Short mmCIF file of C-alpha atoms (C1' of nucleotides) in Angstrom, two decimals:
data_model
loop_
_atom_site.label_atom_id
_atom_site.label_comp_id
_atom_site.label_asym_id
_atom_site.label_seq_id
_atom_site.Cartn_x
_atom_site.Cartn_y
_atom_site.Cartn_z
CA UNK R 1 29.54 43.07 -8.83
CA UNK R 2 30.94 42.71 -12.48
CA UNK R 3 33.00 44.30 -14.47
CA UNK R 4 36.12 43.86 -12.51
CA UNK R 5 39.61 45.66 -13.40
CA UNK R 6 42.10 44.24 -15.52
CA UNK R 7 44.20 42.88 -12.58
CA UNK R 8 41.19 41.25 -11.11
CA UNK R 9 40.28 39.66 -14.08
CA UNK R 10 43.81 38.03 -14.24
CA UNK R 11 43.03 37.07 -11.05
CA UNK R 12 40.09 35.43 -11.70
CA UNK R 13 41.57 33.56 -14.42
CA UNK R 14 43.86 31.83 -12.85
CA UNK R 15 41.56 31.00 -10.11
CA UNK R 16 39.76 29.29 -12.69
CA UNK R 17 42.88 27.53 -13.47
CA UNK R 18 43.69 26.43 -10.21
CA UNK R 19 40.39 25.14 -9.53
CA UNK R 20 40.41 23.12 -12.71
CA UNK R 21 43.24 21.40 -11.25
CA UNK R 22 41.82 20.49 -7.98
CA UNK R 23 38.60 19.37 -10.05
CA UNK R 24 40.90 17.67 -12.45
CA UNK R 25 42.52 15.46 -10.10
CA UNK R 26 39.82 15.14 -8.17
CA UNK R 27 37.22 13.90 -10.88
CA UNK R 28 39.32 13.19 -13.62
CA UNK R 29 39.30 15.46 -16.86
CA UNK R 30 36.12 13.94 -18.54
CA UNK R 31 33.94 13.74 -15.08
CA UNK R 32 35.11 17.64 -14.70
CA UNK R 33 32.19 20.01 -15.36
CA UNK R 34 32.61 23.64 -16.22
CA UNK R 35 30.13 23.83 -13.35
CA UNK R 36 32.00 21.63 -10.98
CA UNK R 37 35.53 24.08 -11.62
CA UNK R 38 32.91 27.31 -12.11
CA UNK R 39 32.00 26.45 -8.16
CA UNK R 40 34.88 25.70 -6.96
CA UNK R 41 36.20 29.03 -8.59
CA UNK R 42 33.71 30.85 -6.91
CA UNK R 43 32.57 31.75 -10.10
CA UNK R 44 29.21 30.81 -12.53
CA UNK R 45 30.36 29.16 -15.79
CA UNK R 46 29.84 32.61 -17.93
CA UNK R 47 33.40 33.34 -16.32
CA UNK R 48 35.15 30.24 -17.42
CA UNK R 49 33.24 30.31 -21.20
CA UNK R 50 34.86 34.13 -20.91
CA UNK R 51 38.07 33.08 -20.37
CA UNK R 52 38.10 29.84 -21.69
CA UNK R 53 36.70 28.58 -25.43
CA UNK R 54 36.01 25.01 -23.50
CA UNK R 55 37.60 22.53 -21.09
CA UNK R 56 39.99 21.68 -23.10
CA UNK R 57 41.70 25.69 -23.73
CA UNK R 58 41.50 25.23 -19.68
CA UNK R 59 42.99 21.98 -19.23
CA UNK R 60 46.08 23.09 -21.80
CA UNK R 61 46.31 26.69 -20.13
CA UNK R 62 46.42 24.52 -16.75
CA UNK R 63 49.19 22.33 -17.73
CA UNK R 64 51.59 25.05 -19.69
CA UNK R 65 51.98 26.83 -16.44
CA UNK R 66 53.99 23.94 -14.90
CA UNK R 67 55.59 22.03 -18.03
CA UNK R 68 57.68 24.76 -19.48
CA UNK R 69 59.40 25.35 -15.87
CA UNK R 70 60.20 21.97 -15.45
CA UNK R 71 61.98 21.45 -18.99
CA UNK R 72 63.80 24.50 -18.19
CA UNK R 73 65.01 23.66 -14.62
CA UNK R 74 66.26 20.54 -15.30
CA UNK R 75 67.70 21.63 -18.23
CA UNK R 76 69.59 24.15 -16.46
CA UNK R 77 71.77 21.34 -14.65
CA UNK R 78 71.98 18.85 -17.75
CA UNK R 79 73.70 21.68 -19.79
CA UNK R 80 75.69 23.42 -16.93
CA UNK R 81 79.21 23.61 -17.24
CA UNK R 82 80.18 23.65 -13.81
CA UNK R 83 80.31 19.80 -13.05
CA UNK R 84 83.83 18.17 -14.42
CA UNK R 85 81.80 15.29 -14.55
CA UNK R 86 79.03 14.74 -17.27
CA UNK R 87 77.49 11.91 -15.57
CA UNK R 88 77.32 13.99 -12.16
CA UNK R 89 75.25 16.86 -14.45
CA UNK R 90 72.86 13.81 -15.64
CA UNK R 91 72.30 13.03 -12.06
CA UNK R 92 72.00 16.37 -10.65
CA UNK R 93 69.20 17.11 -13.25
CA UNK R 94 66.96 13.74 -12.88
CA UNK R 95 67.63 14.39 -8.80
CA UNK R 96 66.45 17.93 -9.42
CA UNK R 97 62.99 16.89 -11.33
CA UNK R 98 61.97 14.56 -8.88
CA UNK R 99 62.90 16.81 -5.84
CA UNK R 100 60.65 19.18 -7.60
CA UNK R 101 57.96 16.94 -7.82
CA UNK R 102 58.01 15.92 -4.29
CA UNK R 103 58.09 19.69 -3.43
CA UNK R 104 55.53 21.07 -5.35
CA UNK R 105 51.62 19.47 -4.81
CA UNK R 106 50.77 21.61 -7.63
CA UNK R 107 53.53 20.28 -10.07
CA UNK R 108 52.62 16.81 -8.59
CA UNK R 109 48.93 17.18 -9.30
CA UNK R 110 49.23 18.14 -12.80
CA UNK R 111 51.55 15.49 -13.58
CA UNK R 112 49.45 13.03 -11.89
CA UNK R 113 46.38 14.37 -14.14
CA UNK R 114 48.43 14.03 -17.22
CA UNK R 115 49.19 10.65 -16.74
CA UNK R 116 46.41 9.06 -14.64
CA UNK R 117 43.22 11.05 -15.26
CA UNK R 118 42.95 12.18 -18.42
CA UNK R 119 41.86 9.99 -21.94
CA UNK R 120 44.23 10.72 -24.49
CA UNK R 121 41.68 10.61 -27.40
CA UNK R 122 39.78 13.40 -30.12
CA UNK R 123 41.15 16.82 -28.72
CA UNK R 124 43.25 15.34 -26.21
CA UNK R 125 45.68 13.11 -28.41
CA UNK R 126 47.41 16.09 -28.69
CA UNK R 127 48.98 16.22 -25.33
CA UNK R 128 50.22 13.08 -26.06
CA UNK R 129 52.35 14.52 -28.66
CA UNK R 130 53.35 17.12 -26.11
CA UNK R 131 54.47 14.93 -23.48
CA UNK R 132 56.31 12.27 -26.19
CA UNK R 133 58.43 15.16 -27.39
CA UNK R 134 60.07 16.43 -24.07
CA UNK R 135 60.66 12.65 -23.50
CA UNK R 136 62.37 12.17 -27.18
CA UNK R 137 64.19 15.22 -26.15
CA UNK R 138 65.39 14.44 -22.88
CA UNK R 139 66.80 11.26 -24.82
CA UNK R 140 68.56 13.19 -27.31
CA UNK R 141 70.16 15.25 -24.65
CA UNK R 142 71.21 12.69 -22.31
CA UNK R 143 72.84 11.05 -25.33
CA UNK R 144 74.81 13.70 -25.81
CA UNK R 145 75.55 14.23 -22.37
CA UNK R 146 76.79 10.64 -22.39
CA UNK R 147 78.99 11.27 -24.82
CA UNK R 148 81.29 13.60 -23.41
CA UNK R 149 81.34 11.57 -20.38
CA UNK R 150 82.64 8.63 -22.70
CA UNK R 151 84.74 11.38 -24.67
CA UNK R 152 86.04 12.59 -21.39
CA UNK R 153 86.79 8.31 -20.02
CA UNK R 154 84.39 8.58 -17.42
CA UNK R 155 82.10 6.30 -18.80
CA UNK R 156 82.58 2.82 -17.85
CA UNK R 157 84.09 0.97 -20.36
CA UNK R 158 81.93 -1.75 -22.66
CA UNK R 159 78.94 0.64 -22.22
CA UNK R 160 78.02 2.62 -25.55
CA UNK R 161 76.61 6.50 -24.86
CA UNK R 162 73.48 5.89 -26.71
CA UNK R 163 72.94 2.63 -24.93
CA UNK R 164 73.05 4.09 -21.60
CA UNK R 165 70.99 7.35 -22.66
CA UNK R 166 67.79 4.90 -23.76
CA UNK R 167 68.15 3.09 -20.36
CA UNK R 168 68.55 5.94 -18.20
CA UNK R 169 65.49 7.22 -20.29
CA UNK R 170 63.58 4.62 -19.45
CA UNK R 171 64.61 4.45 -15.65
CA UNK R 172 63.45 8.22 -15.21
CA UNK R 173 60.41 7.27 -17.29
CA UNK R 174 58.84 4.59 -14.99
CA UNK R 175 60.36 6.02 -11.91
CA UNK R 176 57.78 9.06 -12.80
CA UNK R 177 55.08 6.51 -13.45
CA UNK R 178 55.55 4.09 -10.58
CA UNK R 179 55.54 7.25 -8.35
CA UNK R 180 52.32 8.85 -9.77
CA UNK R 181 50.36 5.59 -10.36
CA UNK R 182 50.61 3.95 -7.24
CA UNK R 183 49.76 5.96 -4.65
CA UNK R 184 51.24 3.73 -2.17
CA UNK R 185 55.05 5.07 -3.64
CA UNK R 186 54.67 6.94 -0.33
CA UNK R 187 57.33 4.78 0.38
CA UNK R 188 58.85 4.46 -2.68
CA UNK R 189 59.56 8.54 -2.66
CA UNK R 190 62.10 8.26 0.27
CA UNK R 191 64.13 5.68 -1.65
CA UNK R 192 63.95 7.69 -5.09
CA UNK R 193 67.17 9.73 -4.65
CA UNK R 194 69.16 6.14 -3.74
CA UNK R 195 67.46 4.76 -6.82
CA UNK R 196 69.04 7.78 -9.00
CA UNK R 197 72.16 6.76 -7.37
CA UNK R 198 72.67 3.60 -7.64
CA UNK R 199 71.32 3.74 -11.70
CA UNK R 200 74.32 6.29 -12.46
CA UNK R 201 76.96 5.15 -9.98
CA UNK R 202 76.59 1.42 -12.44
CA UNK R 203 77.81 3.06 -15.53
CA UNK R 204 80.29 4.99 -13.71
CA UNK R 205 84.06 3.74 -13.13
CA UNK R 206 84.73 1.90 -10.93
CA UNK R 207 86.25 3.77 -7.69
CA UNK R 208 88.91 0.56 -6.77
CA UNK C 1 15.83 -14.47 -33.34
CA UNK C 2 16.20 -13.95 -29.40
CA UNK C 3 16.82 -16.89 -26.81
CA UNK C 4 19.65 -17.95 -28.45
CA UNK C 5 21.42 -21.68 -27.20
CA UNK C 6 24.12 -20.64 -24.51
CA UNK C 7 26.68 -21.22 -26.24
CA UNK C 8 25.46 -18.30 -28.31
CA UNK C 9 24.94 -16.12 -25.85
CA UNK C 10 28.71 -17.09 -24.57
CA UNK C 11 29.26 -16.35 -27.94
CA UNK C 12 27.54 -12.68 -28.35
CA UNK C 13 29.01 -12.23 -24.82
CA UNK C 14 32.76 -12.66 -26.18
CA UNK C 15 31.61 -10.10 -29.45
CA UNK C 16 30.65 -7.55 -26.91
CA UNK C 17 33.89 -7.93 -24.98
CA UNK C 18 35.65 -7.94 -28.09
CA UNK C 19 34.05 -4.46 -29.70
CA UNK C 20 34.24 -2.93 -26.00
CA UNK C 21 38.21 -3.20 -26.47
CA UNK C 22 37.91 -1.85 -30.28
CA UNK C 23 35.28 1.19 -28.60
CA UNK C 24 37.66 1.66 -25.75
CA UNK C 25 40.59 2.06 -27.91
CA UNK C 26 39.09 4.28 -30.18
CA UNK C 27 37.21 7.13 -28.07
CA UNK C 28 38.52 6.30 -24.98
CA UNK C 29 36.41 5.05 -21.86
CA UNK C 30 34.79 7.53 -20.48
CA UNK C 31 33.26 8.97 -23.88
CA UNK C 32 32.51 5.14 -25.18
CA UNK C 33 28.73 4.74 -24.72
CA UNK C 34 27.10 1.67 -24.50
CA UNK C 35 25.12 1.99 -27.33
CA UNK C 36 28.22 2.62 -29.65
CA UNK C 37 29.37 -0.65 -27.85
CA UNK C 38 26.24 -1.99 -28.53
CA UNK C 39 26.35 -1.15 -32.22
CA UNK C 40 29.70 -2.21 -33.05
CA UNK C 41 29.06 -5.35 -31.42
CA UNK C 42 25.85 -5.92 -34.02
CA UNK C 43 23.69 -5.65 -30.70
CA UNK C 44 21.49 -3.40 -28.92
CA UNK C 45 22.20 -1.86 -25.72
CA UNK C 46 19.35 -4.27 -24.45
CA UNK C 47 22.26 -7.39 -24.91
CA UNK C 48 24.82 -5.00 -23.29
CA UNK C 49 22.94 -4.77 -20.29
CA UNK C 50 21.75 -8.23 -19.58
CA UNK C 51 25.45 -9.47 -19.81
CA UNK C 52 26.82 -7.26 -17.82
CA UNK C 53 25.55 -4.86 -15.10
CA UNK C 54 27.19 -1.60 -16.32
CA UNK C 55 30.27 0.03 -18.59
CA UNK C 56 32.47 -0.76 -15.28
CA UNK C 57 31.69 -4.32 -14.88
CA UNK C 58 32.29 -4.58 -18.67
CA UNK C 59 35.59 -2.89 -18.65
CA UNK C 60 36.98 -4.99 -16.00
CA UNK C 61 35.75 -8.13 -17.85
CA UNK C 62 37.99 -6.82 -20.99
CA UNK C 63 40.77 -6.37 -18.45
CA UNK C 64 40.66 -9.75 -17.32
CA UNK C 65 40.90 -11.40 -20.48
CA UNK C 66 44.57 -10.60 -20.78
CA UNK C 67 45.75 -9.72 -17.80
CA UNK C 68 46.31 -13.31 -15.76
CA UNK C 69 47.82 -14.72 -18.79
CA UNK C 70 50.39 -12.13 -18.99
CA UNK C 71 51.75 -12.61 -15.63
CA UNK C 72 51.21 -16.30 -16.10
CA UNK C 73 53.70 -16.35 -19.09
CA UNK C 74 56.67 -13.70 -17.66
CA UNK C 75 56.35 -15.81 -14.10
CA UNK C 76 56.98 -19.21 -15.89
CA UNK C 77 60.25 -17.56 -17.49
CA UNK C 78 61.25 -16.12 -14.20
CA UNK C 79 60.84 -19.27 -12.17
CA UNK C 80 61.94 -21.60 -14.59
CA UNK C 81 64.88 -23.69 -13.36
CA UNK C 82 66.25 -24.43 -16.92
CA UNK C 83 68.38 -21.06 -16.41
CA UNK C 84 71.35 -22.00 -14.74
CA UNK C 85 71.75 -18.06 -14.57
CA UNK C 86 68.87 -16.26 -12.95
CA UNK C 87 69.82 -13.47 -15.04
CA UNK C 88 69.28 -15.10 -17.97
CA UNK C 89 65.49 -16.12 -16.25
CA UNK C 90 64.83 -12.26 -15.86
CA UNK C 91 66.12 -11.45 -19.17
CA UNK C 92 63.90 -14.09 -20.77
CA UNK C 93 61.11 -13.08 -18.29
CA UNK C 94 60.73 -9.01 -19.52
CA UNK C 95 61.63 -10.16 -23.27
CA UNK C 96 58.94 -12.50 -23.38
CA UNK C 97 56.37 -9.61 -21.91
CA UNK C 98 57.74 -7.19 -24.42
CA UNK C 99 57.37 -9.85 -26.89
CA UNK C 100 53.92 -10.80 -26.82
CA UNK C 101 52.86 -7.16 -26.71
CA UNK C 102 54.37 -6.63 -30.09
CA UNK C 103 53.08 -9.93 -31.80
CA UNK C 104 49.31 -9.44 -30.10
CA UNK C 105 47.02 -6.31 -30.92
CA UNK C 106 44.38 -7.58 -28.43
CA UNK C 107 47.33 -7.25 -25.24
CA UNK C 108 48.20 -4.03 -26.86
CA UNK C 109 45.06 -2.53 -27.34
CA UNK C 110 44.11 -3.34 -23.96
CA UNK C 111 47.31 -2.38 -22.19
CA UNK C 112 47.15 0.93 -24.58
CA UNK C 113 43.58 1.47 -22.98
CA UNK C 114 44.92 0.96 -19.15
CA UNK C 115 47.47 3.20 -19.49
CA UNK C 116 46.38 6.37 -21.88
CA UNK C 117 42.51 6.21 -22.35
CA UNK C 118 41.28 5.67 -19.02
CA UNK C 119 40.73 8.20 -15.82
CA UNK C 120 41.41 6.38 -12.59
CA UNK C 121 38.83 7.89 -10.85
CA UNK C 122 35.49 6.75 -8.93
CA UNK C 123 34.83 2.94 -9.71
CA UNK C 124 38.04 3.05 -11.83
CA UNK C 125 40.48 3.84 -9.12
CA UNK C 126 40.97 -0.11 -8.30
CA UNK C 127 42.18 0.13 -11.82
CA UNK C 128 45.03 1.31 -10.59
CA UNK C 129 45.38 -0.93 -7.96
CA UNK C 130 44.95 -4.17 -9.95
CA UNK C 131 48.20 -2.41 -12.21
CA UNK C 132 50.24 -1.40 -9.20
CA UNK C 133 49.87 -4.52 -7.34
CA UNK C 134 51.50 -6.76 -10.06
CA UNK C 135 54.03 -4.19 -10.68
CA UNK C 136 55.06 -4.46 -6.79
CA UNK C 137 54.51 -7.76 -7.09
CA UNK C 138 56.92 -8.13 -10.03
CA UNK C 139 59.25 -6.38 -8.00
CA UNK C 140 59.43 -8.78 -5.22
CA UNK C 141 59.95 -11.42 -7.61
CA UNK C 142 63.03 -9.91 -9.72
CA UNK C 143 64.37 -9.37 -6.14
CA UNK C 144 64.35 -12.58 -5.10
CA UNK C 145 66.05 -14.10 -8.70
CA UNK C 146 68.73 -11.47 -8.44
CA UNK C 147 69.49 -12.34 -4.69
CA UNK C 148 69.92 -16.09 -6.29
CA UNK C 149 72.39 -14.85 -9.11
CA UNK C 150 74.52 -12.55 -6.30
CA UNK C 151 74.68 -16.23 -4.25
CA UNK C 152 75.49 -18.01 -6.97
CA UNK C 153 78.46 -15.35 -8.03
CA UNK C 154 76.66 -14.23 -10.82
CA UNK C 155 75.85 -11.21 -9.85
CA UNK C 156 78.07 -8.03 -10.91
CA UNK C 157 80.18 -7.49 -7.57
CA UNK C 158 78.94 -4.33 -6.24
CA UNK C 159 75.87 -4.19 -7.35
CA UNK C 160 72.76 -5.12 -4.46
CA UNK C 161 70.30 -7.70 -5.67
CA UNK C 162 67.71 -4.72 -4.74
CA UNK C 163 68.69 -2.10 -6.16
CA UNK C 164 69.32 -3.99 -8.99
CA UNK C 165 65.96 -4.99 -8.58
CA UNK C 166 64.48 -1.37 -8.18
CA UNK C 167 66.55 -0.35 -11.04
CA UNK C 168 64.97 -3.52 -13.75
CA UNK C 169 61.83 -2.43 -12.08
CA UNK C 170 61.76 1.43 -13.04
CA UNK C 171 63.14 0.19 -16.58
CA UNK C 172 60.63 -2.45 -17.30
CA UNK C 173 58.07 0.35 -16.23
CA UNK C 174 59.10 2.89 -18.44
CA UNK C 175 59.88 0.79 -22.00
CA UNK C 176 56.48 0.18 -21.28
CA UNK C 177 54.90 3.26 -20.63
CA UNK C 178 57.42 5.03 -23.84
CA UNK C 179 56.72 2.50 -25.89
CA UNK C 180 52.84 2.75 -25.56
CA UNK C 181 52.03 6.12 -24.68
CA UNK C 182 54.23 7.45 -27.49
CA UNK C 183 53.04 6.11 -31.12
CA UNK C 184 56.23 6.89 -32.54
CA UNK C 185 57.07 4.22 -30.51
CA UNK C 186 57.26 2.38 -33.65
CA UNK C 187 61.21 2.79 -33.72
CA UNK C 188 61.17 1.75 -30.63
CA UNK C 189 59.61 -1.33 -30.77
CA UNK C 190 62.75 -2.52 -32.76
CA UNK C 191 65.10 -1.38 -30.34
CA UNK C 192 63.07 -3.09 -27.52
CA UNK C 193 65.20 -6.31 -27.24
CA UNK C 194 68.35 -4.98 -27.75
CA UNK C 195 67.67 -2.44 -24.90
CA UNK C 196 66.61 -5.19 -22.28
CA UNK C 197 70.29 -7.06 -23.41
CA UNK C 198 71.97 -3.95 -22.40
CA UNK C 199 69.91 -3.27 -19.16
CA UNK C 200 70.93 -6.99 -18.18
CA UNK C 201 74.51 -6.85 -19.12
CA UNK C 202 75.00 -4.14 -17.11
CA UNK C 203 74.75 -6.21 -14.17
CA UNK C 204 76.15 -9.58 -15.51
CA UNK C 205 80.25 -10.34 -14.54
CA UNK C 206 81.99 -8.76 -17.10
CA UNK C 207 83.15 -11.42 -19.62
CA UNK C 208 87.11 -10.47 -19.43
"C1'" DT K 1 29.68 63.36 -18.74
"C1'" DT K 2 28.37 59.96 -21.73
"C1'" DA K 3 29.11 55.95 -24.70
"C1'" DT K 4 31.07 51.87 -25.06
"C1'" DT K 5 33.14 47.78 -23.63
"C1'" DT K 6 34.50 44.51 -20.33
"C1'" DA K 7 33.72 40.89 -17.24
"C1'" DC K 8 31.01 38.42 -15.86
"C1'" DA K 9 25.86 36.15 -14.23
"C1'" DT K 10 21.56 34.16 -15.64
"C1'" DA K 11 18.43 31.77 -18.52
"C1'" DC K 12 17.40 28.72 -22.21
"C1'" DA K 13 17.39 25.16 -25.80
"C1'" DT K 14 19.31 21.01 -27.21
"C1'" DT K 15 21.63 16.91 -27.15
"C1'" DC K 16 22.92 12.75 -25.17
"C1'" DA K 17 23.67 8.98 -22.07
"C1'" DT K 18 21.80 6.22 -18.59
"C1'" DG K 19 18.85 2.88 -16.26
"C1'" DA K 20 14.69 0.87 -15.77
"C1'" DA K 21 10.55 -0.99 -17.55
"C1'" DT K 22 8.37 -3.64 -20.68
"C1'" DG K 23 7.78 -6.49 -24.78
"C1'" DT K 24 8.99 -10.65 -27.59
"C1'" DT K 25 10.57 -14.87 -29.04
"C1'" DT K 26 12.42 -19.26 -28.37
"C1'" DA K 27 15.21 -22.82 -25.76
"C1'" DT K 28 14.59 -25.90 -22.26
"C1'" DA K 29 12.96 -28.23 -18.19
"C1'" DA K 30 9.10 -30.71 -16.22
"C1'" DT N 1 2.99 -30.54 -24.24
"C1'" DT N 2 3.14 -26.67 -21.63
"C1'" DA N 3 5.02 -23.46 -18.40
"C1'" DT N 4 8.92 -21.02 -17.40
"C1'" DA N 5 12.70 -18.41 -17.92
"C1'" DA N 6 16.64 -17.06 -20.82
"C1'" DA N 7 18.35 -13.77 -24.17
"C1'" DC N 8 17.74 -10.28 -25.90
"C1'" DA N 9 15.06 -5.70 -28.41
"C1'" DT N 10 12.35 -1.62 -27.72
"C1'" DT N 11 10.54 2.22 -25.39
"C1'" DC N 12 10.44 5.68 -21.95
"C1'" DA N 13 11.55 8.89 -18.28
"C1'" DT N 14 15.06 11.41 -16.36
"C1'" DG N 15 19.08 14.06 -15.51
"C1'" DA N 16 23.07 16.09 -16.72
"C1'" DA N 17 26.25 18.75 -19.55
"C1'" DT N 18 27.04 21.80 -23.21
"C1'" DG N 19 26.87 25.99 -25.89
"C1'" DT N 20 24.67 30.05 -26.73
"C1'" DA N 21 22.02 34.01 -25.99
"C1'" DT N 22 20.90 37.59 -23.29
"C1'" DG N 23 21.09 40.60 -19.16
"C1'" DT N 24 23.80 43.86 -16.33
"C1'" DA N 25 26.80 46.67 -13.64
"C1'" DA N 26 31.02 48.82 -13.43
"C1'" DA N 27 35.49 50.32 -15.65
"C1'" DT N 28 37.35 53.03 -19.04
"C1'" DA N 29 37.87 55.77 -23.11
"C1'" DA N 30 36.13 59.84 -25.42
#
DNA sequence: TTATTTACATACATTCATGAATGTTTATAA
DNA sequence: TTATAAACATTCATGAATGTATGTAAATAA
């Protein structure tokens, strides 16, 4: 049985795909054979080398599926125009990645791989590039986002934009890390959306 | 030349340490072979192997070196009593960290290695334990010098000593993790100091 | 209908890393 | 002084992973 039809080709790809996730986080990326994912695919490693030049075409195929979403989402409430508050729109979108990642094993596994089981050296440096730019951009739009809070006085006073854009960038930063690295942040998930919270409500004014 | 004194084998001991880190840092763990290890430490894998039983037992050695003194230096700040203002102890405390990390390329390399070219998987998974325990550790330290500074009035009003704590903790994690993972973290590095001032003033009483 | 690809599976050659076994020299203890 | 063992170097056997080359059956274009 070869010689499937276009649509079960597809399909086959991105069974490859998912498998080399599961192997991924399972193994790490360097312990993952293209006989290990073939397997678990269901397939023999002629499929992957068809679809795939090598593991790593598979391991960036694997993580574009999930990274572009996530930008975009959380973009979405960073740049909406429907909260009166900028700081409430800088809120909404950190809540909004991290309720993602709590939602979505896949989304969690992929950024656990990224940051806990894969070397970031020869063909691989790369992605460290591609996970320091959405960071440096995140900063730059936070900044901004900052701004027109302070524009609008609902920035606390004494606190520059820029200031509290690196912090908050920093905060969301090891939040991610301190979830994904330890596994026991079992318990520190529950208190993540209080932790967003409280890191926003102390540049906001205060209420009395 | 073999049977050396011990205090040369100590010696040749240290060297292979010492080009582990360099070997590490370079191709990353999993694709650093003993023999390059071996090579780059003027030795043969022969010398690799009587010191130490495999690449695990090696790495962890490597770790070890810098590790203890680490926390040993950032705890004496934090528990110091010359600080009449606790904040002023945890302030001192993460600067200090962030400090020797710039001025030492051995604490870098090795903290550069533990966080972006290693997979935490099979005998490296207590890896992540030995990080996540002094992080939570950490934790329950900064919690207990920020519950002093809210007794002592010292404390912004409003603010909990553990959220406050949770809040330094996520920070502390992510400089860390930005300023490492992402080389151009070389702006960064300047604007480390003057980001842990803001972080802190953000919870100090404001001055007027 | 036939020829040609497509979408794989199978087989093979090569490289490479590991661990163990063994060899060798010299410090050191007795 | 001699026997022992420390501190390596060298050699070997083995397995595992990779990439490529080739085989093959069905889809599709002509």
């Amino acid at each position: 049985m070869v010689r499937k039809t276009k649509e079960e080709a597809e399909q086959t790809r991105k069974e490859i795909i998912h498998a080399a996730r599961r192997v991924f986080h399972e193994c790490g990326v360097s312990r993952s054979t293209l006989e290990k994912i073939a397997k678990a695919a269901g397939v023999t490693r002629g499929a992957v080398y068809w679809h795939f030049q090598d593991k790593a075409e598979l391991f960036f195929a694997m993580r574009e599926d999930v990274f572009a979403p996530m930008v975009e989402r959380t973009d979405a409430y960073l740049l909406s125009e429907r909260f009166d508050n900028p700081l409430d729109a800088i809120e909404a979108s950190i809540t909004e990645f991290f309720r993602v990642l709590e939602d979505s094993a896949v989304v969690r596994e992929v950024f656990e791989i990224m940051i806990s089981r894969c070397e970031y050296v020869g063909e691989f440096t790369s992605v460290e590039e591609e996970i320091g730019r959405p960071a440096y951009d995140f900063l730059a739009k936070i900044e901004r986002v900052y701004r027109q809070a302070a524009d609008k006085g609902m920035l606390r006073p004494g606190i520059d934009p820029m200031d509290a854009a690196r912090d908050t960038w920093a905060f969301t930063s090891g939040l991610l890390h301190l979830l994904l690295s330890c596994q026991r942040g079992s318990d520190l998930s529950q208190k993540v959306s209080a932790m967003i919270s409280v890191h926003m409500a102390m540049r906001r004014i205060p209420s009395a």
